[in-house]
Amino acid sequence: MVVTPGSDGMPPHEGWSSRTAFILAAIGSAVGLGNLVRFPAEAAANGGGAFVLFYIFCILLIGLPVLLSETLIGRFGQSSATISVRRMAEASKASRYWEGLAGMGVLGSFMILAFYCVIGGWVLYYIGLFGADLFASGVTGGALTGMSAEGIAAIFPALQENGLMMTGLDIAFVAITLYFVARGVAGGIEIVAVWLMPAFFILLLGITIYGAFNGAFTEAVVYLFTTDFSKLTGSVMLAAVGQAFFSLSLGMAGMMTYGSYVSREVNLAGTSAIVAASDTAVALIAGLCVFPIVLAAGLSTEGGLGLMFNTLPHAFQSMPGGSIIGLLFFIMVGFAALTSSVALMEVPTAWAREKFNTPRALTAIVIAGLAMALGAASAYSFSTLADFHPLGLIPLFAGETVFETLDSVTAKLFMPIGAILTSIFVGWIAERRLIDSQTGLTGGMHQFWRFLVRWLCPLVLSLILIVGIFPSVAGG
């Protein structure tokens, strides 16, 4: 394990044992449910290959520059996100209150953790569902044998209406996350990354190959990648920018926190490029994993959580070996959800640990307890608390439940504002000498990156913020 000297009375700072461990952890932080269901559906509905090309363009020009910016702040500060920003600000003779940009990210990560673990609980439920089905029906038959289409469609709504079960599943998922975060970087977080991310990729490729032989693979390729530039309207292009931004989990201090554990010898530009490329590859392969199965069953390809928890279970029923494929699919989703939740919990844990100088395990337990409490309110948002709208007096959040409010506040406000401020801080406020020493870029590439961070990223991210607050601007 790399250990860096502490300062300001802090204990020595933990670190990744290798560059590979950091890359896998960063990929695990970025790869989540949005890669598996949202991106393929967005691509198919909005121009196919044209959307994909523009999305990749956005990753290169918006996502990657901000990703590198966040990581270099963390590596410079070698501390929690807020202290890392403060140290860079003080070294640049700028106001220490710039640490507020990271503080917003820390709070945002905690809020996302609270409702994300509810979704993780759903994944646990479906792992159990398909595990029991495999035990009952065997390997060769289709999944959920004997159930009608209506019965399968009723599984997810029935789960959402059972607040007690949802809360129990949420607590279980938070507890699993806590186990790894409490064990530290090398003893817990790194283990999740080093073991689960390769297993995730193996399962993703394996199920994709299965779909190529047993599903409508050719139809899926045509459906996903037929290029139609006429569908690439202004609102669609802005959606592609937003997808690229959210896919990399930017603006929530995660990469600042993970970057603080990186050795000084690691080239941040190269590792950031690998993370962005891997995240994009997962999104592309996910479409070829999911849609051959869905199209072969003649079902709707509409994206979102309904595709995962309603459509796919029905599709697995008509596939050979559907029970085991369904089980492996949800285990794969569980791996992606866990690596993301570990990153989300680590952000506030690292902050609180250094803020209050408390042991890691105790700090993580407190954070987990608070996440469970807020997660319980989110879980009951689909039943008992369905009519409770915590920010109902604010038009932007009127009519939204606790679950929806947590999602909206972070996605529409905290994440874009955090990314905008990060770009401004790195591009305009921090001393150039400090930034140049961290990027790993030279010559023209460094100048181009600096142009993107100073000009293009703040402008485009501001558009995302404006459209999030005023959807009518994009015609939505």
Tab-separated table of C-alpha atoms in Angstrom:
chain	number	residue	atom	x	y	z
A	1	MET	CA	0.000	0.000	0.000
A	2	VAL	CA	1.225	3.487	-0.845
A	3	VAL	CA	1.283	5.740	2.208
A	4	THR	CA	1.791	9.477	1.903
A	5	PRO	CA	2.804	11.699	4.823
A	6	GLY	CA	-0.013	13.539	6.559
A	7	SER	CA	-0.124	17.204	7.415
A	8	ASP	CA	-2.146	19.581	9.574
A	9	GLY	CA	-2.105	16.950	12.318
A	10	MET	CA	-3.615	14.299	10.051
A	11	PRO	CA	-2.453	10.673	10.141
A	12	PRO	CA	-0.514	9.308	7.157
A	13	HIS	CA	-2.748	9.117	4.103
A	14	GLU	CA	-3.694	5.791	2.563
A	15	GLY	CA	-2.981	4.967	-1.046
A	16	TRP	CA	-3.544	2.471	-3.846
A	17	SER	CA	-1.087	-0.396	-3.994
A	18	SER	CA	-0.638	0.016	-7.750
A	19	ARG	CA	-1.662	2.018	-10.790
A	20	THR	CA	-3.834	-0.902	-11.902
A	21	ALA	CA	-5.726	-0.862	-8.613
A	22	PHE	CA	-6.476	2.848	-9.048
A	23	ILE	CA	-7.647	2.365	-12.630
A	24	LEU	CA	-9.963	-0.505	-11.681
A	25	ALA	CA	-11.343	1.437	-8.700
A	26	ALA	CA	-11.935	4.523	-10.847
A	27	ILE	CA	-13.659	2.434	-13.526
A	28	GLY	CA	-15.780	0.818	-10.831
A	29	SER	CA	-16.767	4.241	-9.549
A	30	ALA	CA	-17.817	5.393	-13.018
A	31	VAL	CA	-19.497	2.231	-14.332
A	32	GLY	CA	-23.018	1.946	-12.983
A	33	LEU	CA	-26.631	1.313	-13.862
A	34	GLY	CA	-26.707	4.192	-16.347
A	35	ASN	CA	-24.131	2.422	-18.514
A	36	LEU	CA	-26.155	-0.782	-18.570
A	37	VAL	CA	-29.627	0.494	-19.437
A	38	ARG	CA	-29.807	4.257	-20.009
A	39	PHE	CA	-27.087	4.750	-22.620
A	40	PRO	CA	-28.150	1.937	-25.000
A	41	ALA	CA	-31.761	3.117	-24.954
A	42	GLU	CA	-30.723	6.751	-25.502
A	43	ALA	CA	-28.521	5.749	-28.424
A	44	ALA	CA	-31.172	3.589	-30.091
A	45	ALA	CA	-33.870	6.262	-29.803
A	46	ASN	CA	-31.746	9.230	-30.859
A	47	GLY	CA	-29.933	8.466	-34.060
A	48	GLY	CA	-28.033	5.261	-33.312
A	49	GLY	CA	-24.512	5.588	-34.652
A	50	ALA	CA	-24.843	9.369	-34.893
A	51	PHE	CA	-25.639	9.578	-31.179
A	52	VAL	CA	-22.769	7.212	-30.343
A	53	LEU	CA	-20.263	9.262	-32.342
A	54	PHE	CA	-21.409	12.499	-30.749
A	55	TYR	CA	-21.344	10.862	-27.304
A	56	ILE	CA	-17.729	9.791	-27.791
A	57	PHE	CA	-16.964	13.326	-28.960
A	58	CYS	CA	-18.493	14.632	-25.697
A	59	ILE	CA	-16.492	12.173	-23.586
A	60	LEU	CA	-13.277	13.409	-25.193
A	61	LEU	CA	-14.024	17.141	-25.052
A	62	ILE	CA	-16.060	17.435	-21.828
A	63	GLY	CA	-15.892	14.288	-19.711
A	64	LEU	CA	-12.192	13.513	-19.925
A	65	PRO	CA	-10.944	17.077	-19.216
A	66	VAL	CA	-13.121	17.382	-16.091
A	67	LEU	CA	-12.183	13.858	-14.993
A	68	LEU	CA	-8.501	14.760	-15.181
A	69	SER	CA	-9.157	18.061	-13.377
A	70	GLU	CA	-10.857	16.362	-10.440
A	71	THR	CA	-8.190	13.680	-10.158
A	72	LEU	CA	-5.267	16.101	-10.175
A	73	ILE	CA	-6.835	18.162	-7.374
A	74	GLY	CA	-7.028	15.054	-5.225
A	75	ARG	CA	-3.508	13.922	-6.053
A	76	PHE	CA	-2.128	17.383	-5.267
A	77	GLY	CA	-3.902	17.645	-1.909
A	78	GLN	CA	-3.394	14.000	-0.821
A	79	SER	CA	-6.416	14.373	1.433
A	80	SER	CA	-10.212	14.430	1.423
A	81	ALA	CA	-11.852	16.367	-1.410
A	82	THR	CA	-12.484	19.561	0.566
A	83	ILE	CA	-9.016	19.733	2.092
A	84	SER	CA	-7.383	18.949	-1.269
A	85	VAL	CA	-9.176	21.906	-2.870
A	86	ARG	CA	-8.297	24.110	0.091
A	87	ARG	CA	-4.612	23.188	-0.122
A	88	MET	CA	-4.486	23.932	-3.841
A	89	ALA	CA	-6.308	27.233	-3.277
A	90	GLU	CA	-3.955	28.267	-0.479
A	91	ALA	CA	-0.907	27.275	-2.539
A	92	SER	CA	-2.325	29.446	-5.327
A	93	LYS	CA	-2.992	32.344	-2.915
A	94	ALA	CA	-6.724	32.045	-3.620
A	95	SER	CA	-9.610	31.991	-1.172
A	96	ARG	CA	-9.852	28.823	0.901
A	97	TYR	CA	-13.616	28.998	0.433
A	98	TRP	CA	-13.159	27.334	-2.932
A	99	GLU	CA	-13.304	24.154	-0.893
A	100	GLY	CA	-17.060	24.671	-1.002
A	101	LEU	CA	-17.093	23.197	-4.512
A	102	ALA	CA	-15.852	19.915	-3.063
A	103	GLY	CA	-18.184	20.227	-0.089
A	104	MET	CA	-21.116	20.252	-2.471
A	105	GLY	CA	-19.728	17.099	-4.057
A	106	VAL	CA	-19.370	15.398	-0.671
A	107	LEU	CA	-22.988	16.160	0.215
A	108	GLY	CA	-24.098	15.091	-3.256
A	109	SER	CA	-22.286	11.764	-2.954
A	110	PHE	CA	-24.013	11.074	0.366
A	111	MET	CA	-27.434	11.908	-1.079
A	112	ILE	CA	-26.840	9.682	-4.094
A	113	LEU	CA	-25.619	6.899	-1.809
A	114	ALA	CA	-28.902	7.040	0.117
A	115	PHE	CA	-31.138	6.314	-2.876
A	116	TYR	CA	-28.596	4.331	-4.920
A	117	CYS	CA	-28.473	1.657	-2.215
A	118	VAL	CA	-32.256	1.347	-2.483
A	119	ILE	CA	-31.725	0.391	-6.126
A	120	GLY	CA	-28.918	-1.907	-5.000
A	121	GLY	CA	-31.475	-3.564	-2.743
A	122	TRP	CA	-33.683	-4.209	-5.770
A	123	VAL	CA	-30.736	-5.927	-7.426
A	124	LEU	CA	-30.275	-8.139	-4.348
A	125	TYR	CA	-33.951	-9.083	-4.544
A	126	TYR	CA	-33.658	-10.118	-8.195
A	127	ILE	CA	-30.494	-12.089	-7.485
A	128	GLY	CA	-32.487	-13.998	-4.894
A	129	LEU	CA	-35.462	-14.338	-7.245
A	130	PHE	CA	-33.425	-15.870	-10.080
A	131	GLY	CA	-31.302	-17.899	-7.677
A	132	ALA	CA	-34.447	-19.514	-6.251
A	133	ASP	CA	-35.835	-20.000	-9.757
A	134	LEU	CA	-32.628	-21.700	-10.896
A	135	PHE	CA	-32.778	-24.042	-7.899
A	136	ALA	CA	-36.406	-24.891	-8.651
A	137	SER	CA	-36.362	-25.201	-12.450
A	138	GLY	CA	-32.784	-26.183	-13.305
A	139	VAL	CA	-30.276	-24.865	-15.816
A	140	THR	CA	-31.830	-25.741	-19.163
A	141	GLY	CA	-35.293	-24.195	-19.033
A	142	GLY	CA	-36.447	-20.629	-19.327
A	143	ALA	CA	-36.643	-18.360	-16.315
A	144	LEU	CA	-39.679	-17.961	-14.058
A	145	THR	CA	-41.370	-21.035	-15.543
A	146	GLY	CA	-45.127	-21.100	-15.145
A	147	MET	CA	-45.519	-17.393	-14.489
A	148	SER	CA	-47.704	-15.346	-16.793
A	149	ALA	CA	-46.549	-12.134	-18.438
A	150	GLU	CA	-48.819	-10.253	-16.058
A	151	GLY	CA	-47.313	-12.068	-13.100
A	152	ILE	CA	-43.773	-11.168	-14.115
A	153	ALA	CA	-44.790	-7.555	-14.741
A	154	ALA	CA	-46.274	-7.396	-11.236
A	155	ILE	CA	-43.049	-8.450	-9.444
A	156	PHE	CA	-41.354	-5.059	-9.498
A	157	PRO	CA	-44.398	-2.937	-8.532
A	158	ALA	CA	-45.144	-5.354	-5.692
A	159	LEU	CA	-41.583	-4.987	-4.435
A	160	GLN	CA	-41.786	-1.190	-4.565
A	161	GLU	CA	-45.024	-1.195	-2.601
A	162	ASN	CA	-43.476	-3.303	0.177
A	163	GLY	CA	-41.694	-0.587	2.135
A	164	LEU	CA	-40.550	-2.927	4.884
A	165	MET	CA	-38.878	-5.343	2.477
A	166	MET	CA	-37.368	-2.463	0.494
A	167	THR	CA	-35.908	-1.010	3.682
A	168	GLY	CA	-34.456	-4.370	4.682
A	169	LEU	CA	-32.853	-4.811	1.269
A	170	ASP	CA	-31.489	-1.256	1.406
A	171	ILE	CA	-29.954	-1.909	4.837
A	172	ALA	CA	-28.403	-5.117	3.523
A	173	PHE	CA	-26.828	-3.348	0.556
A	174	VAL	CA	-25.545	-0.479	2.722
A	175	ALA	CA	-24.074	-3.039	5.125
A	176	ILE	CA	-22.212	-4.804	2.310
A	177	THR	CA	-20.862	-1.446	1.139
A	178	LEU	CA	-19.883	-0.525	4.692
A	179	TYR	CA	-17.906	-3.745	5.129
A	180	PHE	CA	-15.481	-2.801	2.360
A	181	VAL	CA	-15.254	0.942	3.090
A	182	ALA	CA	-14.579	0.334	6.791
A	183	ARG	CA	-11.631	-1.917	5.912
A	184	GLY	CA	-9.776	0.930	4.215
A	185	VAL	CA	-8.295	1.522	0.783
A	186	ALA	CA	-6.015	-1.497	0.398
A	187	GLY	CA	-7.950	-3.811	2.712
A	188	GLY	CA	-11.423	-3.149	1.353
A	189	ILE	CA	-12.036	-0.671	-1.469
A	190	GLU	CA	-9.168	-1.999	-3.550
A	191	ILE	CA	-10.310	-5.601	-3.064
A	192	VAL	CA	-13.736	-4.719	-4.476
A	193	ALA	CA	-12.133	-3.106	-7.499
A	194	VAL	CA	-9.458	-5.711	-8.216
A	195	TRP	CA	-11.809	-8.688	-7.938
A	196	LEU	CA	-15.245	-7.438	-8.923
A	197	MET	CA	-14.403	-5.299	-11.948
A	198	PRO	CA	-12.647	-8.112	-13.879
A	199	ALA	CA	-15.539	-10.416	-12.890
A	200	PHE	CA	-17.980	-7.763	-14.131
A	201	PHE	CA	-16.252	-7.559	-17.517
A	202	ILE	CA	-16.154	-11.362	-17.842
A	203	LEU	CA	-19.880	-11.614	-17.124
A	204	LEU	CA	-20.682	-8.722	-19.460
A	205	LEU	CA	-18.767	-10.300	-22.334
A	206	GLY	CA	-20.116	-13.775	-21.541
A	207	ILE	CA	-23.768	-12.680	-21.580
A	208	THR	CA	-23.114	-10.647	-24.731
A	209	ILE	CA	-21.716	-13.749	-26.461
A	210	TYR	CA	-24.727	-15.730	-25.228
A	211	GLY	CA	-27.038	-13.113	-26.767
A	212	ALA	CA	-25.110	-13.228	-30.021
A	213	PHE	CA	-25.902	-16.935	-30.386
A	214	ASN	CA	-29.341	-17.112	-28.782
A	215	GLY	CA	-30.806	-13.652	-29.299
A	216	ALA	CA	-31.525	-11.202	-32.078
A	217	PHE	CA	-27.936	-9.968	-32.303
A	218	THR	CA	-28.033	-8.693	-35.899
A	219	GLU	CA	-31.272	-6.832	-35.244
A	220	ALA	CA	-29.738	-5.319	-32.123
A	221	VAL	CA	-26.678	-4.064	-34.009
A	222	VAL	CA	-28.909	-2.482	-36.647
A	223	TYR	CA	-31.200	-1.051	-33.975
A	224	LEU	CA	-28.356	0.449	-31.971
A	225	PHE	CA	-25.905	1.635	-34.582
A	226	THR	CA	-27.829	2.553	-37.732
A	227	THR	CA	-26.682	6.131	-38.240
A	228	ASP	CA	-29.390	8.750	-38.624
A	229	PHE	CA	-28.004	12.261	-38.319
A	230	SER	CA	-31.493	13.740	-38.843
A	231	LYS	CA	-32.351	12.697	-35.275
A	232	LEU	CA	-29.333	14.496	-33.868
A	233	THR	CA	-31.208	17.658	-32.883
A	234	GLY	CA	-30.037	20.260	-30.404
A	235	SER	CA	-31.913	18.648	-27.522
A	236	VAL	CA	-30.543	15.206	-28.421
A	237	MET	CA	-26.986	16.536	-28.571
A	238	LEU	CA	-27.434	18.148	-25.174
A	239	ALA	CA	-28.756	14.813	-23.876
A	240	ALA	CA	-25.583	13.153	-25.199
A	241	VAL	CA	-23.453	15.720	-23.371
A	242	GLY	CA	-25.387	15.089	-20.184
A	243	GLN	CA	-25.074	11.325	-20.555
A	244	ALA	CA	-21.297	11.634	-21.041
A	245	PHE	CA	-21.056	13.853	-17.976
A	246	PHE	CA	-23.197	11.697	-15.676
A	247	SER	CA	-21.708	8.428	-16.957
A	248	LEU	CA	-18.283	9.402	-15.588
A	249	SER	CA	-19.814	10.408	-12.221
A	250	LEU	CA	-18.328	13.884	-12.364
A	251	GLY	CA	-19.085	16.785	-10.052
A	252	MET	CA	-19.491	14.740	-6.846
A	253	ALA	CA	-15.929	14.688	-5.485
A	254	GLY	CA	-15.471	10.987	-6.149
A	255	MET	CA	-12.445	11.318	-8.398
A	256	MET	CA	-10.935	13.927	-6.095
A	257	THR	CA	-11.168	11.414	-3.252
A	258	TYR	CA	-9.846	8.486	-5.278
A	259	GLY	CA	-7.195	10.743	-6.812
A	260	SER	CA	-5.867	11.579	-3.346
A	261	TYR	CA	-4.767	7.948	-2.972
A	262	VAL	CA	-2.712	8.009	-6.204
A	263	SER	CA	1.070	7.914	-6.156
A	264	ARG	CA	2.971	10.953	-7.458
A	265	GLU	CA	4.591	8.724	-10.087
A	266	VAL	CA	1.321	7.830	-11.849
A	267	ASN	CA	0.567	9.663	-15.109
A	268	LEU	CA	-2.916	11.051	-14.509
A	269	ALA	CA	-3.641	11.870	-18.149
A	270	GLY	CA	-3.037	8.292	-19.252
A	271	THR	CA	-5.027	6.728	-16.429
A	272	SER	CA	-7.918	9.159	-16.914
A	273	ALA	CA	-8.033	8.229	-20.602
A	274	ILE	CA	-8.194	4.522	-19.711
A	275	VAL	CA	-11.035	5.151	-17.249
A	276	ALA	CA	-13.039	7.177	-19.789
A	277	ALA	CA	-12.438	4.638	-22.568
A	278	SER	CA	-13.444	1.718	-20.338
A	279	ASP	CA	-16.601	3.470	-19.176
A	280	THR	CA	-17.568	4.163	-22.802
A	281	ALA	CA	-16.802	0.593	-23.854
A	282	VAL	CA	-19.075	-0.761	-21.122
A	283	ALA	CA	-21.906	1.478	-22.318
A	284	LEU	CA	-21.493	0.280	-25.920
A	285	ILE	CA	-21.159	-3.408	-25.047
A	286	ALA	CA	-24.135	-3.172	-22.685
A	287	GLY	CA	-26.393	-2.442	-25.625
A	288	LEU	CA	-25.163	-5.570	-27.382
A	289	CYS	CA	-25.686	-7.487	-24.137
A	290	VAL	CA	-29.241	-6.358	-23.367
A	291	PHE	CA	-30.996	-5.680	-26.670
A	292	PRO	CA	-30.438	-9.031	-28.457
A	293	ILE	CA	-32.270	-10.682	-25.549
A	294	VAL	CA	-35.046	-8.075	-25.448
A	295	LEU	CA	-35.592	-7.952	-29.216
A	296	ALA	CA	-35.622	-11.749	-29.521
A	297	ALA	CA	-38.515	-11.799	-27.042
A	298	GLY	CA	-40.350	-9.094	-29.003
A	299	LEU	CA	-40.459	-6.747	-26.014
A	300	SER	CA	-40.202	-2.976	-25.615
A	301	THR	CA	-36.718	-1.471	-25.674
A	302	GLU	CA	-37.700	1.587	-23.671
A	303	GLY	CA	-34.824	2.408	-21.344
A	304	GLY	CA	-34.593	3.137	-17.662
A	305	LEU	CA	-35.033	0.969	-14.612
A	306	GLY	CA	-38.146	-0.603	-16.141
A	307	LEU	CA	-35.979	-2.189	-18.824
A	308	MET	CA	-33.856	-3.899	-16.189
A	309	PHE	CA	-36.473	-4.875	-13.620
A	310	ASN	CA	-39.558	-5.427	-15.805
A	311	THR	CA	-38.578	-6.153	-19.391
A	312	LEU	CA	-35.472	-8.316	-18.961
A	313	PRO	CA	-37.021	-10.779	-16.463
A	314	HIS	CA	-39.787	-11.354	-19.005
A	315	ALA	CA	-37.214	-11.761	-21.797
A	316	PHE	CA	-35.222	-14.329	-19.809
A	317	GLN	CA	-38.353	-16.480	-19.589
A	318	SER	CA	-38.226	-17.239	-23.301
A	319	MET	CA	-34.455	-17.815	-23.508
A	320	PRO	CA	-32.731	-21.205	-23.194
A	321	GLY	CA	-31.003	-21.341	-19.825
A	322	GLY	CA	-32.904	-18.210	-18.873
A	323	SER	CA	-32.707	-18.844	-15.133
A	324	ILE	CA	-28.927	-19.005	-14.979
A	325	ILE	CA	-28.487	-16.163	-17.485
A	326	GLY	CA	-30.872	-14.025	-15.441
A	327	LEU	CA	-28.996	-14.861	-12.250
A	328	LEU	CA	-25.614	-14.071	-13.816
A	329	PHE	CA	-26.985	-10.841	-15.288
A	330	PHE	CA	-28.180	-9.523	-11.941
A	331	ILE	CA	-24.968	-10.627	-10.228
A	332	MET	CA	-23.135	-8.590	-12.867
A	333	VAL	CA	-25.399	-5.606	-12.167
A	334	GLY	CA	-24.778	-6.106	-8.456
A	335	PHE	CA	-21.017	-5.896	-9.004
A	336	ALA	CA	-21.425	-2.594	-10.885
A	337	ALA	CA	-23.762	-1.224	-8.220
A	338	LEU	CA	-21.431	-2.227	-5.370
A	339	THR	CA	-18.278	-0.688	-6.853
A	340	SER	CA	-20.223	2.541	-7.369
A	341	SER	CA	-21.758	2.540	-3.870
A	342	VAL	CA	-18.337	1.930	-2.309
A	343	ALA	CA	-17.020	5.025	-4.091
A	344	LEU	CA	-20.067	7.035	-3.006
A	345	MET	CA	-19.647	6.049	0.645
A	346	GLU	CA	-15.892	6.657	0.620
A	347	VAL	CA	-16.332	10.343	-0.311
A	348	PRO	CA	-18.222	11.438	2.848
A	349	THR	CA	-16.281	8.927	4.966
A	350	ALA	CA	-12.934	10.435	3.918
A	351	TRP	CA	-14.292	13.938	4.548
A	352	ALA	CA	-15.747	13.180	8.001
A	353	ARG	CA	-12.716	11.149	9.044
A	354	GLU	CA	-10.376	14.075	8.470
A	355	LYS	CA	-12.854	16.724	9.616
A	356	PHE	CA	-13.424	15.113	13.011
A	357	ASN	CA	-10.211	13.064	13.281
A	358	THR	CA	-12.134	9.841	13.947
A	359	PRO	CA	-11.194	6.226	13.139
A	360	ARG	CA	-12.145	5.023	9.666
A	361	ALA	CA	-14.376	2.170	10.819
A	362	LEU	CA	-16.363	4.317	13.244
A	363	THR	CA	-16.732	7.093	10.663
A	364	ALA	CA	-17.945	4.684	8.003
A	365	ILE	CA	-20.469	3.175	10.425
A	366	VAL	CA	-21.933	6.611	11.185
A	367	ILE	CA	-22.134	7.502	7.478
A	368	ALA	CA	-23.754	4.143	6.747
A	369	GLY	CA	-26.286	4.646	9.541
A	370	LEU	CA	-27.291	8.045	8.191
A	371	ALA	CA	-27.536	6.605	4.666
A	372	MET	CA	-29.773	3.810	5.971
A	373	ALA	CA	-32.100	6.340	7.618
A	374	LEU	CA	-32.407	8.469	4.495
A	375	GLY	CA	-32.586	5.318	2.386
A	376	ALA	CA	-35.554	4.097	4.442
A	377	ALA	CA	-37.408	7.320	3.614
A	378	SER	CA	-36.510	6.755	-0.048
A	379	ALA	CA	-37.715	3.145	0.112
A	380	TYR	CA	-41.088	4.181	1.515
A	381	SER	CA	-41.405	6.829	-1.220
A	382	PHE	CA	-43.133	4.205	-3.339
A	383	SER	CA	-45.754	3.364	-0.706
A	384	THR	CA	-46.449	5.075	2.630
A	385	LEU	CA	-44.543	8.279	1.784
A	386	ALA	CA	-45.671	8.467	-1.845
A	387	ASP	CA	-47.562	11.712	-1.151
A	388	PHE	CA	-44.742	13.329	0.836
A	389	HIS	CA	-42.923	15.937	-1.266
A	390	PRO	CA	-40.022	17.351	0.796
A	391	LEU	CA	-39.279	20.253	-1.562
A	392	GLY	CA	-42.799	20.641	-2.916
A	393	LEU	CA	-42.769	24.421	-2.432
A	394	ILE	CA	-39.978	24.752	-4.996
A	395	PRO	CA	-41.417	24.491	-8.530
A	396	LEU	CA	-38.404	22.554	-9.853
A	397	PHE	CA	-39.047	19.764	-7.331
A	398	ALA	CA	-42.826	20.023	-6.956
A	399	GLY	CA	-44.566	16.669	-6.772
A	400	GLU	CA	-41.338	14.709	-6.234
A	401	THR	CA	-40.985	12.054	-3.540
A	402	VAL	CA	-37.952	11.699	-1.281
A	403	PHE	CA	-36.384	9.248	-3.751
A	404	GLU	CA	-37.036	11.529	-6.725
A	405	THR	CA	-35.911	14.658	-4.859
A	406	LEU	CA	-32.552	13.137	-3.939
A	407	ASP	CA	-32.049	12.166	-7.571
A	408	SER	CA	-33.146	15.544	-8.951
A	409	VAL	CA	-31.218	17.767	-6.533
A	410	THR	CA	-27.966	15.939	-7.212
A	411	ALA	CA	-28.427	15.499	-10.972
A	412	LYS	CA	-29.878	18.912	-11.781
A	413	LEU	CA	-27.936	21.079	-9.315
A	414	PHE	CA	-25.063	19.602	-7.303
A	415	MET	CA	-23.274	17.621	-10.022
A	416	PRO	CA	-23.301	20.247	-12.815
A	417	ILE	CA	-22.527	23.114	-10.419
A	418	GLY	CA	-19.679	21.116	-8.894
A	419	ALA	CA	-18.213	20.325	-12.310
A	420	ILE	CA	-18.543	23.937	-13.476
A	421	LEU	CA	-16.749	25.222	-10.385
A	422	THR	CA	-14.049	22.568	-10.771
A	423	SER	CA	-13.403	23.694	-14.349
A	424	ILE	CA	-13.249	27.339	-13.335
A	425	PHE	CA	-11.008	26.587	-10.366
A	426	VAL	CA	-8.530	24.490	-12.361
A	427	GLY	CA	-8.671	26.649	-15.485
A	428	TRP	CA	-8.654	30.126	-13.979
A	429	ILE	CA	-7.975	30.185	-10.227
A	430	ALA	CA	-5.319	27.610	-9.350
A	431	GLU	CA	-1.720	28.584	-10.051
A	432	ARG	CA	-0.753	27.281	-13.460
A	433	ARG	CA	2.558	25.875	-12.216
A	434	LEU	CA	0.740	23.631	-9.749
A	435	ILE	CA	-1.689	22.365	-12.380
A	436	ASP	CA	0.997	21.771	-15.004
A	437	SER	CA	2.971	19.611	-12.590
A	438	GLN	CA	0.027	17.230	-12.104
A	439	THR	CA	-1.584	16.636	-15.514
A	440	GLY	CA	0.982	14.381	-17.195
A	441	LEU	CA	0.345	16.252	-20.463
A	442	THR	CA	2.926	18.126	-22.511
A	443	GLY	CA	3.073	20.406	-25.518
A	444	GLY	CA	0.030	20.837	-27.705
A	445	MET	CA	-2.070	18.298	-25.839
A	446	HIS	CA	-1.592	20.211	-22.606
A	447	GLN	CA	-2.548	23.490	-24.260
A	448	PHE	CA	-5.635	21.884	-25.803
A	449	TRP	CA	-6.708	20.414	-22.469
A	450	ARG	CA	-6.242	23.782	-20.818
A	451	PHE	CA	-8.417	25.441	-23.479
A	452	LEU	CA	-11.161	22.867	-22.931
A	453	VAL	CA	-11.127	23.264	-19.145
A	454	ARG	CA	-11.095	27.054	-19.263
A	455	TRP	CA	-13.662	27.647	-21.994
A	456	LEU	CA	-15.597	24.729	-23.478
A	457	CYS	CA	-16.298	22.721	-20.299
A	458	PRO	CA	-17.746	25.607	-18.221
A	459	LEU	CA	-19.911	26.778	-21.122
A	460	VAL	CA	-21.337	23.363	-22.005
A	461	LEU	CA	-21.794	22.336	-18.384
A	462	SER	CA	-23.632	25.599	-17.780
A	463	LEU	CA	-26.043	24.592	-20.555
A	464	ILE	CA	-26.653	21.276	-18.765
A	465	LEU	CA	-27.390	23.193	-15.564
A	466	ILE	CA	-29.752	25.617	-17.311
A	467	VAL	CA	-31.652	22.835	-19.090
A	468	GLY	CA	-31.917	20.892	-15.840
A	469	ILE	CA	-33.566	23.881	-14.184
A	470	PHE	CA	-35.520	25.058	-17.246
A	471	PRO	CA	-36.272	21.972	-19.434
A	472	SER	CA	-38.247	24.085	-21.905
A	473	VAL	CA	-34.955	25.613	-23.097
A	474	ALA	CA	-34.186	22.305	-24.866
A	475	GLY	CA	-37.761	21.807	-25.943
A	476	GLY	CA	-38.364	19.273	-23.114
